[in-house]
Amino acid sequence: MGLVGSLQVVVLVALTSTATGLDIPLEVEQPPTIITYTSGPMVALPFDNKITIRCEARGNPPPEYRWTKDGEDFVPPYVTTDYPDGTFVLHNKGLIAFKGKYRCYASNKLGTAMTEEIELRVPSMPKFPKEFNFPVVVKEGEPIILECNPPEGMAPRQIYWMSSDLEHIEQDERVSMSTDGNLYFSNALQNDSRQDYCCFAHFFKIRTIVQKADMAVVVKSLKPGNESADAGNATQAPPARIPSMLLPSGVQTEKVLLRGENLQLECIPQGYPTPTVKWMKMGDKLPLRTQMNNFGKLLFISSIHESDGGKYMCKAQNSAGEVVHYFNVIVDDPPKWETEPPHSQLTVIGTDVHIKCSVSGKPLPDITWRRNGDVIIDDPGSNKQVFDDTLVLLNARAQDSAVYQCEASNPHGSILANINIMVMNMAPRILTRDFQEYAVVQGEDIVMNCSVFSSPPPNISWAKDETLEIVKAERFLAVDGDLKILSAEKNDRGKYLCVASNTEGNSSITAVLDVKDSTKIVYAPQDLQIISGTTAQLMCQAEVDKSLLGAFEVVWRKDGEEIPLSSEENSRYFMDDGMLQIMSVNLSDQGRYTCIARTILDEDNATALLTVLDVPDAPKNVEILELKSQRNVCLSWVPGSDHNSSVTEFIVEYEESQWEPGRWKELKKVAGNQETAEVALQGHLNYQFRVYAVNVVGPGPPSEPTERYKTPPAAPDKNPENIRIRGHLPHQLDISWEPLLPIEHNAPGLEYKVSYRKLGVEDVWKEHLVQRHSFVVSNTSTFIPFEIKIQSRNSHGWGPDPKVATGYSGEDVPTAAPRDIAVEVINTTLLRVSWTPAPPATVRGHLGGYVVHWLRKRSWLEPNRILDDRKMLFFPGKRTLAIVPGLEPFSEYILTVNVLNKKGNGPNSDPVTFNTPEGAPDPVPILTASNAQKDSILLVWAPPLKTNGILTGYLLQHHLVNETTLEAVVSQETNITGADTTQWQLRGLEEGSLYRFHLRACTRAGCGPPLAQESRTPVTAASKGVLRSNFLTQGWFIGTMCAVALLTLVALMACFVRRNQGGKYAGTPPPSSTQRQDMVSMEKVKERENLHSDAESQGMKDDTFCEFSDSEEKPLKGGSLRSLPGDEALGDSVSRGSLDDYGNVGREFNEDGSFIGEYSGFTHRGSVSEPSAPRPVKA
């Protein structure tokens, strides 16, 4: 809403005071006003250390105080400084002297105010007087009254009649206690005689019980003729007695009570037989609230009101007659204000002042008028006139200003009111501070104060910017002289003027208003789900007016309660830059979190719901229900709280007390939406069950265990499993199995029946009963098949029919070797071996595989040196062919094969001798280029470490390199035929050029891999101007190049002829020394030789287990040799390792007959080369 027209507005508000009340600011002189005092009566308890009687008043000038006690001036013995003036303290010691009625007077120069009477009661400690009680002697049938006369004391008080043994005196229609504490007997009987009737008075507030001296009662029996008799003589029944009232006396009793009190009317009659009592209300029915107590002798009505007044009658009657008593019940009221006490008044001089004191009560209260505490005497000549309940001040003057008291009294109490009457004429006095500053946020309401005191009442007006033009404005309201602006806007800021005026004058003040930007949450906390035990983070960021940053704060509330933020280490709540962090969240942290961003002027809030996910609570009420049998039960339960994460499954656990007491095991899992689980149980066990729930947070705690549930014994439900059949000795059958778990016994006396027979030979089963879980059959044949079955049995019967398992008796080492051993040399390092298997009967066990042994006898480079280089390879399974890698070129070997089983190796086959051909040498280890001249370079090298044959020379290639592209431009080869040559001077090179050199060592089988080196020829100053074309046109150079080309052609032809030579041999001897010398000749070979298998070697791929390559640049397919030492391998069919486990040292195969070994000492490295054709060797 906005202003109509300009913001330069005047808002005029006329204020008039009302006669209903007067609230004079304390800055103005005024008579005293009592603001608090102690209301009576006060009761001083014995354990109270002190009694404080308060009286406090306000006034200007400040009032002075005085006290009266019982109408006489009283000077307090001790005025405390802990309370305002007028309050005093009485200490416990000697407190009885201060019992009485007190009144406080507060006075200043303008008048005196007074309080109602404050009664202080100081009860003495109650006690019965010391007295001697004479025995009460009566005849049988006469009434008895035992008087208690309890002492006065602090109410409430309760009376008991007991014996000296603290046994209660039994009460009934005949014997009863009245409300005054006396014990009444309607008629005496012989058994009423006793010496220890005791009256006890219990005062609860002072925690005190007092006892009266014992009283004795003697009841004399009657002789025939109504004469008294001793106890030993015959007695007769008492004569009938007409009823009369023991309590109350007389015919009628008047009972006066105050409205709201409890009415108790009591009639206790005497007579014989014991009279009965009946109650009625004359002319009306008894109220529905009426209760009959004390065996019908006490009529009780709670919280009576005026309609309960009237005449009541009690009637006591027996067979001899009746008696009545009347009660006149009167219900009165203490004085009270009909509406409210009269108010103080402010008026101008010359007016009539009316003070009305409207009170009610029964009987009607008397009204006493006082001025400044003094009673006003009715004087016709005075301007103070009393008319019934009204005091009138005629033509009031300034000297009539005072404190007037109206006190209304009747027999049930009094009430008093102080009325301040101020008669004056006064110009307006503005009590609000000038230039008071106000601040409000945009859109909120603001009230600017202008508190004024004057007589007569002032007119108050507000103006903005000192402009007095009156404009109506909907957003500007006048409230008791203050200016209220609704939905403040930015352009409302500025100065406002409050002007107060009356007939006596005027005054004004200025108020300054500033309108701020509102506080607004720009990033509110978001609803969050979090797992218990982690840290929750709630973000809250707000925008605030810059001028209010000093008073800005962010507070958090949880479910309406402010969260205490502490820097202590044990605090779980932390706040930093608007973020609330809750450490180690638990279920109690779940709720609604409200972020409150506030300043001194306004606040904004936002709420987020924090949901804590936790493991489920334990299920409750786990019960066992039997199904078809005692061993098939159904468990049911009531799920606990899932703590905001649905249960995914319930897990049933069991514990049994016989075999593993105290250990809980999982029995069954069921889906999270089920509340039952059917479980099958073992026999002869004493079970307990429990259930726990699982959700995405984790497993919850388990339920309380069920009661014990015992299952009956039964035959076994299953037979042993995992039957293992072995033969540790050659003539023995070892049978073992996995025994039944103890909980699977189902009954005592578990044992196993072992049945066995030869497979396919015997029909009759041989049976044995054992208690262990193994059995040995001795004296069997070596390695023959058996059928075996194991059946469990206990004291209640046999298990189910067992399954039949098969196995073999013990193994022994093989007795025969493989035959027809044949070898075929594939290349310089690779060999194919074939054989005819040994007869199965001679294997005498599960075939483990074959072991190939080979011995390198000599190298043909040193034929006179005998070697002993032994190696072996194991080939598992049934086979007749194997590939042997890792041979050394140009060597003589001896090879044998043997079969093996779990017990070890059989005998070796007949040995076979074969030779490996020469191979290409290893690369030279070093090559250096030195002594570079303008047209020559010296190359120096070392011979290869392994020649793999007879070294025939070296092949040197040099390439002129384009230094821009680094590619070879001109290439030339040089055959160096001297095997002992280790340096070479290259001539005819171009001056200042870069050359790349490749050097290979060569045998008759070919040249090995090259070693590269680069070097540059220097440039001389003299040759810089010589053209290269002159050199190339020289005749000697052309002739040299033609000769080189011819020699190269001849060498190539010889190489091809040599390559196509070769053949098969069987056990051929090595070449003679003469032949070896003839072989030493230089042959031109290619830079790289790619040997391809012929048709025969190609067919070998179908029979072997690995693939091999003869060149480093052609790795084996699939990397089948990659796992061998020297970065080569044989694949899955060739196992590495020594054959210690297969020797004659007692090692055996694994149960499945498998074995993986290694051949020993296998050190082959480098490439594998093939000859031009395979060479088979037969033994």
JSON list of C-alpha atoms in Angstrom, two decimals, residues 89-172:
[
{"chain": "A", "resi": 89, "resn": "VAL", "atom": "CA", "xyz": [12.58, -10.27, 57.35]},
{"chain": "A", "resi": 90, "resn": "LEU", "atom": "CA", "xyz": [11.73, -12.10, 60.59]},
{"chain": "A", "resi": 91, "resn": "HIS", "atom": "CA", "xyz": [14.09, -14.84, 61.70]},
{"chain": "A", "resi": 92, "resn": "ASN", "atom": "CA", "xyz": [12.86, -18.11, 63.13]},
{"chain": "A", "resi": 93, "resn": "LYS", "atom": "CA", "xyz": [14.15, -17.51, 66.61]},
{"chain": "A", "resi": 94, "resn": "GLY", "atom": "CA", "xyz": [11.49, -15.89, 68.77]},
{"chain": "A", "resi": 95, "resn": "LEU", "atom": "CA", "xyz": [9.03, -15.83, 65.89]},
{"chain": "A", "resi": 96, "resn": "ILE", "atom": "CA", "xyz": [6.04, -16.42, 68.17]},
{"chain": "A", "resi": 97, "resn": "ALA", "atom": "CA", "xyz": [6.31, -12.82, 69.38]},
{"chain": "A", "resi": 98, "resn": "PHE", "atom": "CA", "xyz": [5.61, -11.54, 65.86]},
{"chain": "A", "resi": 99, "resn": "LYS", "atom": "CA", "xyz": [2.29, -13.32, 65.41]},
{"chain": "A", "resi": 100, "resn": "GLY", "atom": "CA", "xyz": [-0.41, -10.86, 64.36]},
{"chain": "A", "resi": 101, "resn": "LYS", "atom": "CA", "xyz": [-1.93, -8.79, 61.55]},
{"chain": "A", "resi": 102, "resn": "TYR", "atom": "CA", "xyz": [0.30, -6.37, 59.63]},
{"chain": "A", "resi": 103, "resn": "ARG", "atom": "CA", "xyz": [-0.43, -3.49, 57.29]},
{"chain": "A", "resi": 104, "resn": "CYS", "atom": "CA", "xyz": [2.04, -1.60, 55.08]},
{"chain": "A", "resi": 105, "resn": "TYR", "atom": "CA", "xyz": [1.79, 2.15, 54.33]},
{"chain": "A", "resi": 106, "resn": "ALA", "atom": "CA", "xyz": [3.74, 3.80, 51.45]},
{"chain": "A", "resi": 107, "resn": "SER", "atom": "CA", "xyz": [3.77, 7.65, 51.54]},
{"chain": "A", "resi": 108, "resn": "ASN", "atom": "CA", "xyz": [5.18, 10.65, 49.72]},
{"chain": "A", "resi": 109, "resn": "LYS", "atom": "CA", "xyz": [4.16, 14.29, 49.64]},
{"chain": "A", "resi": 110, "resn": "LEU", "atom": "CA", "xyz": [1.24, 13.53, 47.31]},
{"chain": "A", "resi": 111, "resn": "GLY", "atom": "CA", "xyz": [-0.43, 10.82, 49.38]},
{"chain": "A", "resi": 112, "resn": "THR", "atom": "CA", "xyz": [-0.33, 7.47, 51.18]},
{"chain": "A", "resi": 113, "resn": "ALA", "atom": "CA", "xyz": [-1.18, 3.99, 49.85]},
{"chain": "A", "resi": 114, "resn": "MET", "atom": "CA", "xyz": [-1.86, 1.03, 52.13]},
{"chain": "A", "resi": 115, "resn": "THR", "atom": "CA", "xyz": [-2.18, -2.73, 51.85]},
{"chain": "A", "resi": 116, "resn": "GLU", "atom": "CA", "xyz": [-4.76, -5.16, 53.11]},
{"chain": "A", "resi": 117, "resn": "GLU", "atom": "CA", "xyz": [-4.03, -6.81, 56.44]},
{"chain": "A", "resi": 118, "resn": "ILE", "atom": "CA", "xyz": [-1.31, -9.45, 56.27]},
{"chain": "A", "resi": 119, "resn": "GLU", "atom": "CA", "xyz": [-1.85, -12.10, 58.95]},
{"chain": "A", "resi": 120, "resn": "LEU", "atom": "CA", "xyz": [1.19, -13.99, 60.27]},
{"chain": "A", "resi": 121, "resn": "ARG", "atom": "CA", "xyz": [0.34, -17.22, 62.02]},
{"chain": "A", "resi": 122, "resn": "VAL", "atom": "CA", "xyz": [2.99, -18.88, 64.17]},
{"chain": "A", "resi": 123, "resn": "PRO", "atom": "CA", "xyz": [1.65, -22.20, 65.36]},
{"chain": "A", "resi": 124, "resn": "SER", "atom": "CA", "xyz": [3.27, -23.78, 68.37]},
{"chain": "A", "resi": 125, "resn": "MET", "atom": "CA", "xyz": [4.53, -27.36, 68.26]},
{"chain": "A", "resi": 126, "resn": "PRO", "atom": "CA", "xyz": [1.45, -29.50, 68.94]},
{"chain": "A", "resi": 127, "resn": "LYS", "atom": "CA", "xyz": [1.44, -31.73, 72.00]},
{"chain": "A", "resi": 128, "resn": "PHE", "atom": "CA", "xyz": [-1.07, -33.34, 74.31]},
{"chain": "A", "resi": 129, "resn": "PRO", "atom": "CA", "xyz": [-1.12, -32.08, 77.91]},
{"chain": "A", "resi": 130, "resn": "LYS", "atom": "CA", "xyz": [0.22, -34.39, 80.57]},
{"chain": "A", "resi": 131, "resn": "GLU", "atom": "CA", "xyz": [-2.77, -35.93, 82.29]},
{"chain": "A", "resi": 132, "resn": "PHE", "atom": "CA", "xyz": [-3.97, -39.04, 84.03]},
{"chain": "A", "resi": 133, "resn": "ASN", "atom": "CA", "xyz": [-6.99, -40.67, 82.49]},
{"chain": "A", "resi": 134, "resn": "PHE", "atom": "CA", "xyz": [-9.25, -42.54, 84.88]},
{"chain": "A", "resi": 135, "resn": "PRO", "atom": "CA", "xyz": [-10.71, -45.76, 83.50]},
{"chain": "A", "resi": 136, "resn": "VAL", "atom": "CA", "xyz": [-14.10, -45.41, 81.84]},
{"chain": "A", "resi": 137, "resn": "VAL", "atom": "CA", "xyz": [-16.46, -47.92, 83.52]},
{"chain": "A", "resi": 138, "resn": "VAL", "atom": "CA", "xyz": [-19.82, -48.66, 81.90]},
{"chain": "A", "resi": 139, "resn": "LYS", "atom": "CA", "xyz": [-22.39, -51.37, 81.85]},
{"chain": "A", "resi": 140, "resn": "GLU", "atom": "CA", "xyz": [-22.88, -53.49, 78.81]},
{"chain": "A", "resi": 141, "resn": "GLY", "atom": "CA", "xyz": [-25.20, -51.72, 76.33]},
{"chain": "A", "resi": 142, "resn": "GLU", "atom": "CA", "xyz": [-24.38, -48.21, 77.55]},
{"chain": "A", "resi": 143, "resn": "PRO", "atom": "CA", "xyz": [-22.65, -45.65, 75.27]},
{"chain": "A", "resi": 144, "resn": "ILE", "atom": "CA", "xyz": [-18.98, -44.66, 75.57]},
{"chain": "A", "resi": 145, "resn": "ILE", "atom": "CA", "xyz": [-17.25, -41.43, 74.54]},
{"chain": "A", "resi": 146, "resn": "LEU", "atom": "CA", "xyz": [-13.43, -41.41, 74.53]},
{"chain": "A", "resi": 147, "resn": "GLU", "atom": "CA", "xyz": [-12.29, -37.82, 74.11]},
{"chain": "A", "resi": 148, "resn": "CYS", "atom": "CA", "xyz": [-9.14, -37.08, 72.13]},
{"chain": "A", "resi": 149, "resn": "ASN", "atom": "CA", "xyz": [-9.13, -33.26, 72.24]},
{"chain": "A", "resi": 150, "resn": "PRO", "atom": "CA", "xyz": [-6.22, -33.05, 69.75]},
{"chain": "A", "resi": 151, "resn": "PRO", "atom": "CA", "xyz": [-3.93, -30.03, 70.06]},
{"chain": "A", "resi": 152, "resn": "GLU", "atom": "CA", "xyz": [-4.10, -27.15, 67.61]},
{"chain": "A", "resi": 153, "resn": "GLY", "atom": "CA", "xyz": [-1.47, -27.18, 64.93]},
{"chain": "A", "resi": 154, "resn": "MET", "atom": "CA", "xyz": [-0.68, -26.73, 61.26]},
{"chain": "A", "resi": 155, "resn": "ALA", "atom": "CA", "xyz": [-3.43, -28.11, 59.06]},
{"chain": "A", "resi": 156, "resn": "PRO", "atom": "CA", "xyz": [-4.02, -30.60, 57.65]},
{"chain": "A", "resi": 157, "resn": "ARG", "atom": "CA", "xyz": [-4.35, -32.86, 60.65]},
{"chain": "A", "resi": 158, "resn": "GLN", "atom": "CA", "xyz": [-5.36, -36.51, 60.79]},
{"chain": "A", "resi": 159, "resn": "ILE", "atom": "CA", "xyz": [-6.52, -38.43, 63.88]},
{"chain": "A", "resi": 160, "resn": "TYR", "atom": "CA", "xyz": [-5.97, -42.16, 64.47]},
{"chain": "A", "resi": 161, "resn": "TRP", "atom": "CA", "xyz": [-7.19, -44.40, 67.30]},
{"chain": "A", "resi": 162, "resn": "MET", "atom": "CA", "xyz": [-4.82, -47.27, 67.93]},
{"chain": "A", "resi": 163, "resn": "SER", "atom": "CA", "xyz": [-3.67, -49.65, 70.62]},
{"chain": "A", "resi": 164, "resn": "SER", "atom": "CA", "xyz": [-0.31, -49.44, 72.31]},
{"chain": "A", "resi": 165, "resn": "ASP", "atom": "CA", "xyz": [0.82, -52.11, 69.83]},
{"chain": "A", "resi": 166, "resn": "LEU", "atom": "CA", "xyz": [-0.04, -49.68, 67.02]},
{"chain": "A", "resi": 167, "resn": "GLU", "atom": "CA", "xyz": [-2.99, -51.74, 65.87]},
{"chain": "A", "resi": 168, "resn": "HIS", "atom": "CA", "xyz": [-5.91, -49.70, 64.58]},
{"chain": "A", "resi": 169, "resn": "ILE", "atom": "CA", "xyz": [-9.11, -49.81, 66.63]},
{"chain": "A", "resi": 170, "resn": "GLU", "atom": "CA", "xyz": [-11.64, -51.48, 64.40]},
{"chain": "A", "resi": 171, "resn": "GLN", "atom": "CA", "xyz": [-14.53, -49.16, 63.52]},
{"chain": "A", "resi": 172, "resn": "ASP", "atom": "CA", "xyz": [-18.01, -49.98, 62.23]}
]
